[in-house]
PDB file of C-alpha atoms and ligand atoms in Angstrom:
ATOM      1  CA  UNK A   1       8.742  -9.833   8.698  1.00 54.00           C
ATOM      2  CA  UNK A   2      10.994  -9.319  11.508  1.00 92.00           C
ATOM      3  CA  UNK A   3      13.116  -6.585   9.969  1.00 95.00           C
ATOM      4  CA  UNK A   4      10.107  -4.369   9.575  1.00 97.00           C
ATOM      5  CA  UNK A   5       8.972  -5.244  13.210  1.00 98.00           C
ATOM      6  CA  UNK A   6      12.076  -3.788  14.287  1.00 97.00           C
ATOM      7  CA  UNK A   7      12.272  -0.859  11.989  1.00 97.00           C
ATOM      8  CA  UNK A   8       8.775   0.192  14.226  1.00 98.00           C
ATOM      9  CA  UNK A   9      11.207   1.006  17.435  1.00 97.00           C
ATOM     10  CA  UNK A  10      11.888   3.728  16.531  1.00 97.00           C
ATOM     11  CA  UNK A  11      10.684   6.041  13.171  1.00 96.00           C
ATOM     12  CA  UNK A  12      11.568   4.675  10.054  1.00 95.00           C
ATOM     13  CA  UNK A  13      12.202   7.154   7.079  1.00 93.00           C
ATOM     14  CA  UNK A  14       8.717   5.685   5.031  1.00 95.00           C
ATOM     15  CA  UNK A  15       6.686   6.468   8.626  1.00 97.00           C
ATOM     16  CA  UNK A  16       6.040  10.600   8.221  1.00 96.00           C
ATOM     17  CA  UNK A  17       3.306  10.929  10.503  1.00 97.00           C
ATOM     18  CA  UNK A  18       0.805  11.900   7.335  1.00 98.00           C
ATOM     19  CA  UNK A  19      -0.464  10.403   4.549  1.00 98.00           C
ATOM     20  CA  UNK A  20       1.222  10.174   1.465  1.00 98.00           C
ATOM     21  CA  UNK A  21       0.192  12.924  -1.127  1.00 97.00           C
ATOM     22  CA  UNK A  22      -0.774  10.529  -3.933  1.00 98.00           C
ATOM     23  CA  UNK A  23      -3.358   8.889  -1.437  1.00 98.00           C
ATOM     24  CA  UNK A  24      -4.739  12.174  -0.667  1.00 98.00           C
ATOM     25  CA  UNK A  25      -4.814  12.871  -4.701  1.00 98.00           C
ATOM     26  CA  UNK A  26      -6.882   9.666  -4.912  1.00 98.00           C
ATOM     27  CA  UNK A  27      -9.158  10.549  -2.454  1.00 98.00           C
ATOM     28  CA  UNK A  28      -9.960  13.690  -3.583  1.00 97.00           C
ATOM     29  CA  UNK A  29     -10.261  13.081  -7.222  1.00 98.00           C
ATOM     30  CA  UNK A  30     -13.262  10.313  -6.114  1.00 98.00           C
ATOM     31  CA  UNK A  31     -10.732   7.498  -7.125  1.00 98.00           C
ATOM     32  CA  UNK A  32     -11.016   5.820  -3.828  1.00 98.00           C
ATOM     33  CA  UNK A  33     -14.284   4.669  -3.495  1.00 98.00           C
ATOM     34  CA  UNK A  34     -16.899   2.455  -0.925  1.00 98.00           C
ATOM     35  CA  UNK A  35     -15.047   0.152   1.294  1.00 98.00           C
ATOM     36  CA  UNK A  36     -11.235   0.439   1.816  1.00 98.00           C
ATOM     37  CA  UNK A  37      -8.323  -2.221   2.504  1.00 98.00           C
ATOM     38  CA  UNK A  38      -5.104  -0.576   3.565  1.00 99.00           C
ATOM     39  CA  UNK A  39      -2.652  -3.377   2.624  1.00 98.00           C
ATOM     40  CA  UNK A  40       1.139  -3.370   4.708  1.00 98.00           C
ATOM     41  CA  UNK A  41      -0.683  -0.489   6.510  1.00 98.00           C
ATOM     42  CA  UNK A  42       2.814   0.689   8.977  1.00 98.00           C
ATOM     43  CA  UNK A  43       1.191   2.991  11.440  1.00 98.00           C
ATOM     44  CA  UNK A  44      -2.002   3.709   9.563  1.00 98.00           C
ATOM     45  CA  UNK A  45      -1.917   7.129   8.183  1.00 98.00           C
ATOM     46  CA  UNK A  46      -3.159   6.351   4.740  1.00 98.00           C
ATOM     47  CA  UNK A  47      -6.279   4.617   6.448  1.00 98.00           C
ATOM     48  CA  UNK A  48      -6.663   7.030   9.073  1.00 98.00           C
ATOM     49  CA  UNK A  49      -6.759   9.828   6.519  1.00 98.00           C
ATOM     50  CA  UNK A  50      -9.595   7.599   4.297  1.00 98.00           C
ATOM     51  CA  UNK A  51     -11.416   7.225   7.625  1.00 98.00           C
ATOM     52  CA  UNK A  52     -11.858  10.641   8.152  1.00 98.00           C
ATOM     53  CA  UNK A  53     -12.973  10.995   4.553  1.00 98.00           C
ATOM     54  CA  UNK A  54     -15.920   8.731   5.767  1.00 98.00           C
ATOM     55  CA  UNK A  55     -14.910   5.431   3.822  1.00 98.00           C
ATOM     56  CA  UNK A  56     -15.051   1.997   6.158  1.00 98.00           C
ATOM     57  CA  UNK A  57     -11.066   1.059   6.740  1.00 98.00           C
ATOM     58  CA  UNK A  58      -9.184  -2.031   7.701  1.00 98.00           C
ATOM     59  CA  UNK A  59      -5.265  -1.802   7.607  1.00 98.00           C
ATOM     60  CA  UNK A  60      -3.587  -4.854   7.527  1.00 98.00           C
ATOM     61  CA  UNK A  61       0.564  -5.237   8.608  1.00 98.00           C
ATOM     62  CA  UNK A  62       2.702  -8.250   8.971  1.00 98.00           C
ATOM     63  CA  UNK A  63       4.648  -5.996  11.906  1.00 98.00           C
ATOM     64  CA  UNK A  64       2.754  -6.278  15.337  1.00 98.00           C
ATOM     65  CA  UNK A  65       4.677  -2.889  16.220  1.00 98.00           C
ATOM     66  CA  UNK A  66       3.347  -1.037  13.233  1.00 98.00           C
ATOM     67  CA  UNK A  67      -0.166  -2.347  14.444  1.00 98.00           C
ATOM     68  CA  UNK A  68      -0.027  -1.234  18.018  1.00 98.00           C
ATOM     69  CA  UNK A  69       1.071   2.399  16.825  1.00 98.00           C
ATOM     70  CA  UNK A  70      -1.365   2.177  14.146  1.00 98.00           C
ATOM     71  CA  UNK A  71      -4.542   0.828  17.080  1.00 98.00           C
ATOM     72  CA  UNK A  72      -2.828   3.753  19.420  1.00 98.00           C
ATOM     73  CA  UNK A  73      -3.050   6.480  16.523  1.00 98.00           C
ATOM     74  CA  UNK A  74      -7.221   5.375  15.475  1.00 98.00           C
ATOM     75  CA  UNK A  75      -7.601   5.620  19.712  1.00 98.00           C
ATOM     76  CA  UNK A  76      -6.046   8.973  20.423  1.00 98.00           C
ATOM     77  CA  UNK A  77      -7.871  10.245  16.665  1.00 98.00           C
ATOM     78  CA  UNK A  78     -11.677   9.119  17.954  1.00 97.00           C
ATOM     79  CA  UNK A  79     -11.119   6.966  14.192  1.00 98.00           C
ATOM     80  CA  UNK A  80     -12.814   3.798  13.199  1.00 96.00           C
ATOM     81  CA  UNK A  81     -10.347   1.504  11.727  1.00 98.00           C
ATOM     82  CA  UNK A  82     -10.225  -2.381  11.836  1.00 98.00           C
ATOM     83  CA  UNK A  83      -6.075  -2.588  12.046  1.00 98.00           C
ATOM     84  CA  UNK A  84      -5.169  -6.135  12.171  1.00 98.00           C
ATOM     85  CA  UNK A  85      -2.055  -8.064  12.034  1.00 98.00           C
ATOM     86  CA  UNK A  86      -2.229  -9.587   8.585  1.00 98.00           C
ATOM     87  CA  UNK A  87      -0.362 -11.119   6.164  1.00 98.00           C
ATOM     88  CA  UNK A  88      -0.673  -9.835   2.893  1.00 98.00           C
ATOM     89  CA  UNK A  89       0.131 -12.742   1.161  1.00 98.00           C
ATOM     90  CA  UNK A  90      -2.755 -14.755   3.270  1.00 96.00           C
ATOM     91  CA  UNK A  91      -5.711 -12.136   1.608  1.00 97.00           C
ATOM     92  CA  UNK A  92      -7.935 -14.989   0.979  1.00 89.00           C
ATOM     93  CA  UNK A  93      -8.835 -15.523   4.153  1.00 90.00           C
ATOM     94  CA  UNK A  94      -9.988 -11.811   5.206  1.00 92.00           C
ATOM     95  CA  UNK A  95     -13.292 -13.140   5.076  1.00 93.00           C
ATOM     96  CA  UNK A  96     -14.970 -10.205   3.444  1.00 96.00           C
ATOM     97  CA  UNK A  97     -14.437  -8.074   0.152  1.00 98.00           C
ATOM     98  CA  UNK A  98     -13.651  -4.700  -0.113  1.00 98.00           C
ATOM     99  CA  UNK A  99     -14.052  -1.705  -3.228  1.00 98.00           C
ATOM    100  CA  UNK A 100     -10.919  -0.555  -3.081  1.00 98.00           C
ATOM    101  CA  UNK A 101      -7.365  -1.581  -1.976  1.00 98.00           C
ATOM    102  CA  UNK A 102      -4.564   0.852  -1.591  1.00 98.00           C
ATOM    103  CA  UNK A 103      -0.965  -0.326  -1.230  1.00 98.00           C
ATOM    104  CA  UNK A 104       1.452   1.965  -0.079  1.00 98.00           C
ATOM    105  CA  UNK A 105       5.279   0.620  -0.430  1.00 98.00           C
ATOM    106  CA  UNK A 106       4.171  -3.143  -0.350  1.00 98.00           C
ATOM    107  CA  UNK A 107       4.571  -4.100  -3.685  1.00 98.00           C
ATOM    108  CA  UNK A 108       8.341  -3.799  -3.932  1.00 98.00           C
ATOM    109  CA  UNK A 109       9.264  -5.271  -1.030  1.00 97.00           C
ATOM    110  CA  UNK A 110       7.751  -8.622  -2.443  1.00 98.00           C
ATOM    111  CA  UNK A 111       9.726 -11.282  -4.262  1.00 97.00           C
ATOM    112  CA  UNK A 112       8.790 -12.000  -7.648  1.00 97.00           C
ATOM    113  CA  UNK A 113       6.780 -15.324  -6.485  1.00 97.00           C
ATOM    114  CA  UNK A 114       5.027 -13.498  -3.692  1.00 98.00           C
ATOM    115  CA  UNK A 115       4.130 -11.161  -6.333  1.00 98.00           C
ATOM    116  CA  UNK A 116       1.905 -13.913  -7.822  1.00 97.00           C
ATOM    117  CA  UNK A 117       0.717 -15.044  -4.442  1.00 97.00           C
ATOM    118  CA  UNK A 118      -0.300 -11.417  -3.598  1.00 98.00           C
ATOM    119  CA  UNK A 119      -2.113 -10.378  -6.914  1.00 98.00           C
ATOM    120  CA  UNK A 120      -4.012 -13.753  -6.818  1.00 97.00           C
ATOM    121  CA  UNK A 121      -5.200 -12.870  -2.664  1.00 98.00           C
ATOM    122  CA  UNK A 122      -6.321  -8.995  -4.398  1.00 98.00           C
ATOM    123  CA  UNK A 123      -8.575 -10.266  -6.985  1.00 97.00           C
ATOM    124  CA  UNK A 124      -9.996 -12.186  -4.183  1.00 97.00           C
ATOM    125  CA  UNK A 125     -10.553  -9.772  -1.706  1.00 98.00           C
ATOM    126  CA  UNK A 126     -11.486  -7.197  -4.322  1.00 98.00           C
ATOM    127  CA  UNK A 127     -15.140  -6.722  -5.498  1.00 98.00           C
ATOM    128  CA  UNK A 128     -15.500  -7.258  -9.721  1.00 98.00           C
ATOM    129  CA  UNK A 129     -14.866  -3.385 -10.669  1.00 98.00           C
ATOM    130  CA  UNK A 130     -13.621  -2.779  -7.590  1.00 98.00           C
ATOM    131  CA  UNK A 131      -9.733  -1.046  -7.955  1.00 98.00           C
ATOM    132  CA  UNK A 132      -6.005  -1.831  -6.665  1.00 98.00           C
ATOM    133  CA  UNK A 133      -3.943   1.150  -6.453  1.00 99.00           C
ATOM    134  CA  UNK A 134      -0.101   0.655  -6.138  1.00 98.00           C
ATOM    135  CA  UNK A 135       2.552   2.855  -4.933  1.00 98.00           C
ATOM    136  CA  UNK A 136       5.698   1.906  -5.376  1.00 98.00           C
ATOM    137  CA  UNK A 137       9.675   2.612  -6.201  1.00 96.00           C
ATOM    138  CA  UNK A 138      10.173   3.123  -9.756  1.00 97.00           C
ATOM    139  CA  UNK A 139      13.195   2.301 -12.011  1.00 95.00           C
ATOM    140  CA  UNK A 140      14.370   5.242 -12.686  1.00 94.00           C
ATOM    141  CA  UNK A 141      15.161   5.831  -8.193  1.00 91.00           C
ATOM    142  CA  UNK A 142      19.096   6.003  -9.248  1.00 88.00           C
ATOM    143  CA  UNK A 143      19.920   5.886  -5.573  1.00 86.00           C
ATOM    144  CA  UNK A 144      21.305   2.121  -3.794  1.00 85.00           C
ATOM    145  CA  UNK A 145      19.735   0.887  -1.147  1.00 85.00           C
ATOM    146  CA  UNK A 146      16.200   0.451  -0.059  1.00 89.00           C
ATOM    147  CA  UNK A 147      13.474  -1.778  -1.504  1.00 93.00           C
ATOM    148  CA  UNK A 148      13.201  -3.221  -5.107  1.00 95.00           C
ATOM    149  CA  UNK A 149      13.310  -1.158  -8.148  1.00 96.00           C
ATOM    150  CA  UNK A 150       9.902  -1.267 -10.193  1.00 97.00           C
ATOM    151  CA  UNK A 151       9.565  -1.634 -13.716  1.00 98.00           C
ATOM    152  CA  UNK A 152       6.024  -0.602 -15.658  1.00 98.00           C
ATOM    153  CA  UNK A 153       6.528  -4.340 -17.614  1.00 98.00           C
ATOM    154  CA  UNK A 154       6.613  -5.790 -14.205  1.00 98.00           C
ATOM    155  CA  UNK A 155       3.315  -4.139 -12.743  1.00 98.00           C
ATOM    156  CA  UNK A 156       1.507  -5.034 -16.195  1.00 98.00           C
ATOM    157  CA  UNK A 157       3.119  -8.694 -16.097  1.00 97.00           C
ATOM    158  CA  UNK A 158       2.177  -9.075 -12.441  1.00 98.00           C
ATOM    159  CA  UNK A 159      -1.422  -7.899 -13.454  1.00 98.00           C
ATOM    160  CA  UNK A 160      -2.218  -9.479 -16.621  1.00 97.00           C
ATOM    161  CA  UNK A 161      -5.584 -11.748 -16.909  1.00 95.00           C
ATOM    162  CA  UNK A 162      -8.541 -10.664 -14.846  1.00 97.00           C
ATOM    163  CA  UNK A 163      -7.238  -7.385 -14.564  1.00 98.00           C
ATOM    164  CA  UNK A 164      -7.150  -4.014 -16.194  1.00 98.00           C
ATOM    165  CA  UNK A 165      -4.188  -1.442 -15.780  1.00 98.00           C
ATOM    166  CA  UNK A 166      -6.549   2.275 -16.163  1.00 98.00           C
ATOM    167  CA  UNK A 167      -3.268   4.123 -15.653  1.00 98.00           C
ATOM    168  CA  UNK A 168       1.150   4.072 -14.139  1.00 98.00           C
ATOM    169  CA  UNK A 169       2.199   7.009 -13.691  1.00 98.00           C
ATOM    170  CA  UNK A 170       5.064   8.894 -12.781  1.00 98.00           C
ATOM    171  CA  UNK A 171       5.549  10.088  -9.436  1.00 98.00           C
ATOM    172  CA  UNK A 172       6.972  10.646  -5.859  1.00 96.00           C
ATOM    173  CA  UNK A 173       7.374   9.316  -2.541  1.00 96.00           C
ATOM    174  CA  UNK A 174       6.298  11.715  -0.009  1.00 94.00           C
ATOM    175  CA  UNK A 175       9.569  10.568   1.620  1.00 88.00           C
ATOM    176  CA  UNK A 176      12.944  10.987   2.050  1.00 82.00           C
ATOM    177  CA  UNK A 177      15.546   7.962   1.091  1.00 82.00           C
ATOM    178  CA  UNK A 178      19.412   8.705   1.263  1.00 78.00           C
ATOM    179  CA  UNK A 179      18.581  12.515   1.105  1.00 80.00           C
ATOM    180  CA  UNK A 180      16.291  12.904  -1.841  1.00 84.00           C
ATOM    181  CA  UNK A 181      12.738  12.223  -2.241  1.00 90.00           C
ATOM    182  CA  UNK A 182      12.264   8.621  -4.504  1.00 93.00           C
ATOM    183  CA  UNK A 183      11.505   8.325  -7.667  1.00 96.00           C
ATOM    184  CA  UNK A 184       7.975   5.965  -8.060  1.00 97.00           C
ATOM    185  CA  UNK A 185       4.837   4.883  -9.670  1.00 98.00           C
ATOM    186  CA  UNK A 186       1.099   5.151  -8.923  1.00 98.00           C
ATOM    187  CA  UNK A 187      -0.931   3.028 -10.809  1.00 98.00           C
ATOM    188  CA  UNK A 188      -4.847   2.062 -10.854  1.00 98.00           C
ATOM    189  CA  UNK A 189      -5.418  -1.557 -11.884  1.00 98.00           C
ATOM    190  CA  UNK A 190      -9.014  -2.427 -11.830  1.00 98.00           C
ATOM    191  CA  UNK A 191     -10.352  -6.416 -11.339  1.00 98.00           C
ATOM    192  CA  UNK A 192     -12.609  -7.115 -14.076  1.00 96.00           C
TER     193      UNK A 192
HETATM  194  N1  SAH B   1       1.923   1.747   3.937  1.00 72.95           N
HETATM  195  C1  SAH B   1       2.800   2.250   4.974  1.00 72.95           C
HETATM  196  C2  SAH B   1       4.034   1.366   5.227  1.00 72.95           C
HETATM  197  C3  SAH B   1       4.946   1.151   4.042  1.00 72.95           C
HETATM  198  S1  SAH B   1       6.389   0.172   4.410  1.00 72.95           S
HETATM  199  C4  SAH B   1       3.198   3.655   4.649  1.00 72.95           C
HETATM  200  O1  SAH B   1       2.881   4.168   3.556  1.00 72.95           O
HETATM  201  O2  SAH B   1       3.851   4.285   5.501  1.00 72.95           O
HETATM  202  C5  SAH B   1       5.862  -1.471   3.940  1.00 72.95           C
HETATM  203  C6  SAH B   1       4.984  -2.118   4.997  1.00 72.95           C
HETATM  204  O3  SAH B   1       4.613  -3.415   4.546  1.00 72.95           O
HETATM  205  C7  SAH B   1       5.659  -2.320   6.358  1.00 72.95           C
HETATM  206  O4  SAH B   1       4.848  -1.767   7.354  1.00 72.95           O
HETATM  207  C8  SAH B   1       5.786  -3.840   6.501  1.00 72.95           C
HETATM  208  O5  SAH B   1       5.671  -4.267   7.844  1.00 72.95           O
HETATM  209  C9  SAH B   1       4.635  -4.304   5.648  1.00 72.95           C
HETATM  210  N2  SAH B   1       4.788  -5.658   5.104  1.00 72.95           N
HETATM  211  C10 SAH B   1       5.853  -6.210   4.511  1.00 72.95           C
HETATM  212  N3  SAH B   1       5.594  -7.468   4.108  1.00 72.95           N
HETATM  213  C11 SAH B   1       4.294  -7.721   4.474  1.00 72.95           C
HETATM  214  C12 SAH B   1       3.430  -8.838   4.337  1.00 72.95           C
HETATM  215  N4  SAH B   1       3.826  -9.978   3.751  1.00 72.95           N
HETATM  216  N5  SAH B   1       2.176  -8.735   4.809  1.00 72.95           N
HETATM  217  C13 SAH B   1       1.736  -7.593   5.404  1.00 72.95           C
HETATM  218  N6  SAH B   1       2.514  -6.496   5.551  1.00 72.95           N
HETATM  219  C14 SAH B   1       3.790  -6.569   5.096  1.00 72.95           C
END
């Protein structure tokens, strides 16, 4: 993921130095619950954020940059986060399970065969019950440019058996891309 890496120089436009406002909404509504994986984590504000809401934290990257700002950030903040340079396509291997995994602008930067890798790695790193909550671009983002373009047929195709969709919904990026703030879905997709 050498793109990204680079991206991490400087600020790029996804990085706002807060956590997005449908992660908050999660949060507060009790959605996110026990143990937390922060999956393509960037600089760790969605985790941070959890961390302070006293859930346990990892956030995993594939961008060594994104970790060192994210370590830096959990340092300066007195936080407890496990941030690790991960692949998210490798979740197997974590070695432990986790309640709930947020994903934050991951899913549609994947092709559709790392799709399959990905949502196979969740249902193992996820407890039974335990929930995946996706953030992503949505089809309807008329602007070029910028990741993949999500459809709802694609989330429910990519999580079919051994999973349950509870809710996509319509929503926003707290972001801005090409001057407007993106079009997107948030979706809760529990592992049964
Ligand atoms: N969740 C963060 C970052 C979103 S951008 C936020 O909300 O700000 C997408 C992130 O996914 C980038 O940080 C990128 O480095 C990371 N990423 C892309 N492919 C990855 C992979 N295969 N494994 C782990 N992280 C990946």
């Amino acid at each position: 993921m050498g793109w990204f890496n680079e991206a991490y120089r400087g600020t790029p436009p996804w990085d706002i130095g807060r956590p997005q406002g449908e992660i908050v909404r999660l949060a507060q509504s009790g959605e996110i619950q026990g143990t937390v994986l922060d999956v393509g984590c960037g600089t760790g504000e969605n985790s941070l954020f959890l961390a302070a809401k006293g859930h346990e934290v990892w956030g995993i990257d594939s961008a060594p940059l994104a970790i060192e700002k994210a370590k830096l950030k959990a340092r300066e903040r007195h936080a407890k986060v496990r941030f690790l340079v991960h692949d998210a396509l490798d979740l197997s291997d974590m070695g432990r399970v986790f309640d709930s995994v947020i994903d934050s602008g991951l899913f549609h930067v994947l092709s559709d065969e790392e799709r399959v890798a990905y949502s196979r790695g969740l249902a193992k790193v996820l407890k039974p019950g335990g929930r995946y909550f996706v953030l992503c671009f949505s089809d309807k983002e008329p602007n070029d440019g910028g990741p993949r373009r999500i459809t709802q047929a694609e989330i429910r195709k990519t999580f079919g058996e051994g999973w349950t969709i509870n809710y996509i919904r319509e929503t926003r990026f707290d972001s801005t891309f090409n001057g407007h703030v993106p079009f997107a879905w948030i979706a809760s997709i529990t592992r049964t």
